Amino acid sequence: LKQEPGEDNPVFTPQDKKYPWLLAKIWVRNSDFYYHELVSHLLRAHLMGEIFFIASYYMADQHPISRILRETGRYTLPINITARNTLINTGGFFVEVSMNFTINHPR
């Protein structure tokens, strides 16, 4: 989406007809959802947390940070494994939805 309107790049505003403007808002919210789920939530919370959780096993058992990371991250691996198997693998939800959209709606 570029800022300059053109034949291949429509720019929608509240002054447009009701349904094109509504559809444009839906697209933006949908894109924001995918960004939040994949980058903000999955990457920054789960996958980065997994790195620190695994690293805690290379620390001394008595180290306070190690104890905190192991306790708070004990469910991290099962959740991340489930996400890899159902959401972000080749046949997963996010890949299937993204690929089906890209195939059915080429740029």
Coordinates of N, CA and C in Angstrom, one line a residue:
L1 N 0.8 -1.2 0.0 CA 0.0 0.0 0.0 C 0.9 1.2 0.0
K2 N 0.8 2.0 -1.1 CA 1.5 3.2 -1.2 C 0.6 4.4 -0.9
Q3 N 1.2 5.5 -0.6 CA 0.4 6.7 -0.3 C -0.1 7.4 -1.5
E4 N 0.5 7.2 -2.6 CA 0.1 7.9 -3.8 C -1.0 7.1 -4.5
P5 N -2.2 7.6 -4.7 CA -3.2 6.9 -5.4 C -2.8 6.7 -6.9
G6 N -3.2 5.6 -7.4 CA -3.0 5.3 -8.8 C -3.9 4.2 -9.3
E7 N -3.8 3.9 -10.6 CA -4.7 2.8 -11.1 C -4.5 1.5 -10.4
D8 N -3.3 1.2 -10.1 CA -3.0 -0.1 -9.5 C -2.9 0.0 -7.9
N9 N -3.1 1.2 -7.4 CA -3.0 1.5 -6.0 C -4.1 2.4 -5.5
P10 N -5.3 1.9 -5.3 CA -6.4 2.8 -4.8 C -6.1 3.2 -3.3
V11 N -6.4 4.4 -3.0 CA -6.3 4.8 -1.6 C -7.8 5.2 -1.1
F12 N -8.2 4.5 -0.1 CA -9.6 4.7 0.4 C -9.6 5.7 1.6
T13 N -10.6 6.5 1.6 CA -10.8 7.5 2.7 C -12.3 7.4 3.2
P14 N -12.6 8.0 4.3 CA -14.0 8.0 4.8 C -14.9 8.7 3.8
Q15 N -14.4 9.5 2.8 CA -15.3 10.1 1.9 C -15.7 9.2 0.8
D16 N -15.1 8.0 0.7 CA -15.5 7.0 -0.3 C -16.9 6.4 0.1
K17 N -17.4 5.5 -0.8 CA -18.6 4.8 -0.5 C -18.5 4.0 0.7
K18 N -19.6 3.7 1.3 CA -19.6 3.0 2.6 C -18.9 1.7 2.6
Y19 N -19.2 0.8 1.7 CA -18.6 -0.5 1.7 C -17.1 -0.6 1.3
P20 N -16.7 0.1 0.3 CA -15.2 0.1 0.1 C -14.4 0.6 1.3
W21 N -14.9 1.7 1.9 CA -14.2 2.2 3.1 C -14.3 1.1 4.3
L22 N -15.4 0.5 4.4 CA -15.5 -0.6 5.4 C -14.5 -1.7 5.1
L23 N -14.5 -2.1 3.9 CA -13.6 -3.2 3.5 C -12.1 -2.8 3.7
A24 N -11.8 -1.6 3.4 CA -10.4 -1.1 3.7 C -10.1 -1.2 5.2
K25 N -11.0 -0.8 6.0 CA -10.7 -0.8 7.4 C -10.6 -2.3 7.9
I26 N -11.4 -3.2 7.4 CA -11.3 -4.6 7.7 C -9.9 -5.1 7.3
W27 N -9.4 -4.8 6.1 CA -8.1 -5.2 5.7 C -7.0 -4.7 6.6
V28 N -7.1 -3.5 7.1 CA -6.1 -2.9 8.0 C -6.1 -3.6 9.3
R29 N -7.3 -3.8 9.9 CA -7.4 -4.6 11.1 C -6.9 -6.0 11.0
N30 N -7.2 -6.6 9.9 CA -6.8 -8.0 9.7 C -5.2 -8.1 9.6
S31 N -4.6 -7.1 8.9 CA -3.2 -7.1 8.8 C -2.6 -6.8 10.2
D32 N -3.2 -5.9 10.9 CA -2.7 -5.6 12.3 C -2.8 -6.9 13.2
F33 N -3.8 -7.6 13.0 CA -4.0 -8.9 13.8 C -2.9 -9.8 13.5
Y34 N -2.6 -10.1 12.2 CA -1.5 -11.0 11.8 C -0.2 -10.5 12.3
Y35 N 0.1 -9.2 12.2 CA 1.3 -8.7 12.7 C 1.5 -8.9 14.2
H36 N 0.4 -8.6 14.9 CA 0.4 -8.8 16.3 C 0.7 -10.2 16.7
E37 N -0.1 -11.1 16.1 CA 0.0 -12.6 16.5 C 1.4 -13.1 16.1
L38 N 1.9 -12.8 15.0 CA 3.2 -13.4 14.5 C 4.4 -12.7 15.1
V39 N 4.4 -11.4 15.1 CA 5.6 -10.7 15.5 C 5.5 -10.4 17.0
S40 N 4.6 -9.6 17.4 CA 4.5 -9.2 18.8 C 4.3 -10.4 19.8
H41 N 3.4 -11.2 19.5 CA 3.0 -12.3 20.4 C 3.9 -13.5 20.2
L42 N 3.9 -14.2 19.1 CA 4.7 -15.4 18.9 C 6.2 -15.2 19.0
L43 N 6.7 -14.2 18.2 CA 8.1 -14.0 18.2 C 8.7 -13.4 19.5
R44 N 8.1 -12.3 19.9 CA 8.7 -11.6 21.0 C 8.3 -12.2 22.3
A45 N 7.2 -12.9 22.5 CA 6.8 -13.5 23.7 C 7.2 -15.0 23.8
H46 N 6.7 -15.8 22.9 CA 7.0 -17.2 23.0 C 8.4 -17.6 22.5
L47 N 8.8 -17.2 21.3 CA 10.0 -17.8 20.8 C 11.2 -17.2 21.5
M48 N 11.2 -15.9 21.8 CA 12.3 -15.3 22.6 C 12.3 -15.8 24.0
G49 N 11.1 -16.1 24.6 CA 11.1 -16.7 25.9 C 11.7 -18.1 25.9
E50 N 11.4 -18.8 24.8 CA 12.0 -20.2 24.7 C 13.5 -20.1 24.8
I51 N 14.1 -19.1 24.1 CA 15.6 -19.0 24.1 C 16.1 -18.9 25.6
F52 N 15.5 -18.0 26.3 CA 15.9 -17.8 27.7 C 15.6 -19.0 28.6
F53 N 14.5 -19.6 28.3 CA 14.2 -20.8 29.1 C 15.2 -21.9 28.9
I54 N 15.6 -22.2 27.7 CA 16.6 -23.2 27.4 C 18.0 -22.7 28.0
A55 N 18.3 -21.5 27.9 CA 19.5 -21.0 28.4 C 19.6 -21.1 29.9
S56 N 18.5 -21.1 30.6 CA 18.5 -21.3 32.1 C 19.0 -22.6 32.5
Y57 N 19.0 -23.6 31.6 CA 19.5 -24.9 32.0 C 21.0 -25.0 31.9
Y58 N 21.6 -24.0 31.4 CA 23.1 -23.9 31.4 C 23.6 -23.0 32.5
M59 N 22.7 -22.6 33.4 CA 23.1 -21.8 34.6 C 23.1 -22.8 35.8
A60 N 23.7 -22.3 36.9 CA 23.6 -23.1 38.1 C 22.2 -23.3 38.6
D61 N 21.9 -24.4 39.1 CA 20.5 -24.7 39.6 C 20.1 -23.7 40.7
Q62 N 21.1 -23.2 41.5 CA 20.8 -22.3 42.6 C 20.7 -20.9 42.2
H63 N 21.0 -20.6 41.0 CA 21.0 -19.2 40.5 C 19.6 -18.6 40.5
P64 N 19.3 -17.5 41.1 CA 17.9 -17.0 41.2 C 17.3 -16.8 39.9
I65 N 18.0 -16.3 38.9 CA 17.4 -16.0 37.6 C 17.1 -17.4 36.9
S66 N 17.9 -18.4 37.1 CA 17.7 -19.7 36.5 C 16.4 -20.2 37.1
R67 N 16.2 -20.1 38.4 CA 15.0 -20.6 39.1 C 13.8 -19.9 38.6
I68 N 13.8 -18.6 38.4 CA 12.7 -17.8 37.9 C 12.4 -18.2 36.5
L69 N 13.4 -18.3 35.7 CA 13.1 -18.7 34.3 C 12.5 -20.1 34.1
R70 N 13.0 -21.0 34.9 CA 12.5 -22.4 34.8 C 11.1 -22.5 35.3
E71 N 10.8 -21.7 36.3 CA 9.4 -21.8 36.9 C 8.4 -21.1 35.9
T72 N 8.8 -19.9 35.5 CA 7.8 -19.2 34.6 C 7.8 -19.7 33.2
G73 N 8.8 -20.4 32.7 CA 8.8 -20.9 31.4 C 8.6 -22.3 31.2
R74 N 8.1 -23.0 32.2 CA 7.9 -24.5 32.1 C 6.9 -24.9 31.1
Y75 N 5.9 -24.0 30.8 CA 4.9 -24.3 29.8 C 5.2 -23.8 28.4
T76 N 6.3 -23.1 28.4 CA 6.7 -22.4 27.1 C 7.0 -23.5 26.0
L77 N 7.8 -24.5 26.3 CA 8.1 -25.5 25.2 C 6.9 -26.2 24.7
P78 N 6.0 -26.7 25.6 CA 4.8 -27.4 25.0 C 3.9 -26.5 24.2
I79 N 3.8 -25.2 24.6 CA 3.0 -24.3 23.8 C 3.6 -24.0 22.5
N80 N 4.9 -23.8 22.5 CA 5.7 -23.5 21.3 C 5.7 -24.6 20.3
I81 N 5.8 -25.8 20.8 CA 5.7 -27.0 20.0 C 4.4 -27.1 19.3
T82 N 3.3 -26.9 20.1 CA 2.0 -27.0 19.5 C 1.8 -25.9 18.5
A83 N 2.3 -24.7 18.7 CA 2.2 -23.6 17.7 C 2.9 -24.0 16.5
R84 N 4.1 -24.6 16.6 CA 4.9 -25.0 15.4 C 4.1 -26.0 14.6
N85 N 3.4 -27.0 15.3 CA 2.7 -28.1 14.6 C 1.4 -27.6 14.0
T86 N 0.8 -26.6 14.6 CA -0.6 -26.3 14.1 C -0.7 -24.9 13.4
L87 N 0.2 -24.0 13.7 CA 0.0 -22.6 13.2 C 1.1 -22.2 12.2
I88 N 2.3 -22.5 12.4 CA 3.4 -21.9 11.5 C 4.2 -22.9 10.7
N89 N 3.7 -24.2 10.7 CA 4.4 -25.2 9.8 C 3.8 -25.1 8.4
T90 N 4.3 -25.9 7.5 CA 3.9 -25.9 6.1 C 2.4 -26.0 5.9
G91 N 1.7 -26.9 6.7 CA 0.2 -27.0 6.6 C -0.5 -26.3 7.7
G92 N 0.2 -25.4 8.4 CA -0.4 -24.7 9.5 C -1.4 -23.6 9.1
F93 N -2.1 -23.1 10.1 CA -3.2 -22.2 9.9 C -2.7 -20.9 9.2
F94 N -1.6 -20.3 9.8 CA -1.2 -19.0 9.3 C -0.6 -19.2 7.9
V95 N 0.1 -20.3 7.6 CA 0.7 -20.5 6.3 C -0.4 -20.8 5.3
E96 N -1.4 -21.6 5.7 CA -2.5 -21.9 4.7 C -3.3 -20.7 4.4
V97 N -3.7 -19.9 5.4 CA -4.5 -18.7 5.2 C -3.7 -17.7 4.3
S98 N -2.4 -17.5 4.6 CA -1.6 -16.6 3.9 C -1.4 -17.0 2.5
M99 N -1.1 -18.3 2.3 CA -0.8 -18.8 1.0 C -2.1 -18.9 0.1
N100 N -3.2 -19.3 0.7 CA -4.4 -19.3 -0.1 C -4.8 -17.9 -0.5
F101 N -4.6 -17.0 0.3 CA -5.0 -15.6 -0.1 C -4.1 -15.1 -1.2
T102 N -2.7 -15.4 -1.1 CA -1.8 -14.9 -2.1 C -2.0 -15.6 -3.4
I103 N -2.4 -16.9 -3.4 CA -2.6 -17.6 -4.6 C -3.9 -17.1 -5.3
N104 N -5.0 -16.9 -4.5 CA -6.3 -16.5 -5.0 C -6.4 -15.0 -5.3
H105 N -5.5 -14.2 -4.7 CA -5.5 -12.8 -4.9 C -4.1 -12.3 -5.2
P106 N -3.6 -12.6 -6.4 CA -2.2 -12.2 -6.7 C -2.1 -10.7 -6.8
R107 N -1.0 -10.1 -6.5 CA -0.8 -8.7 -6.6 C -0.9 -8.1 -8.0

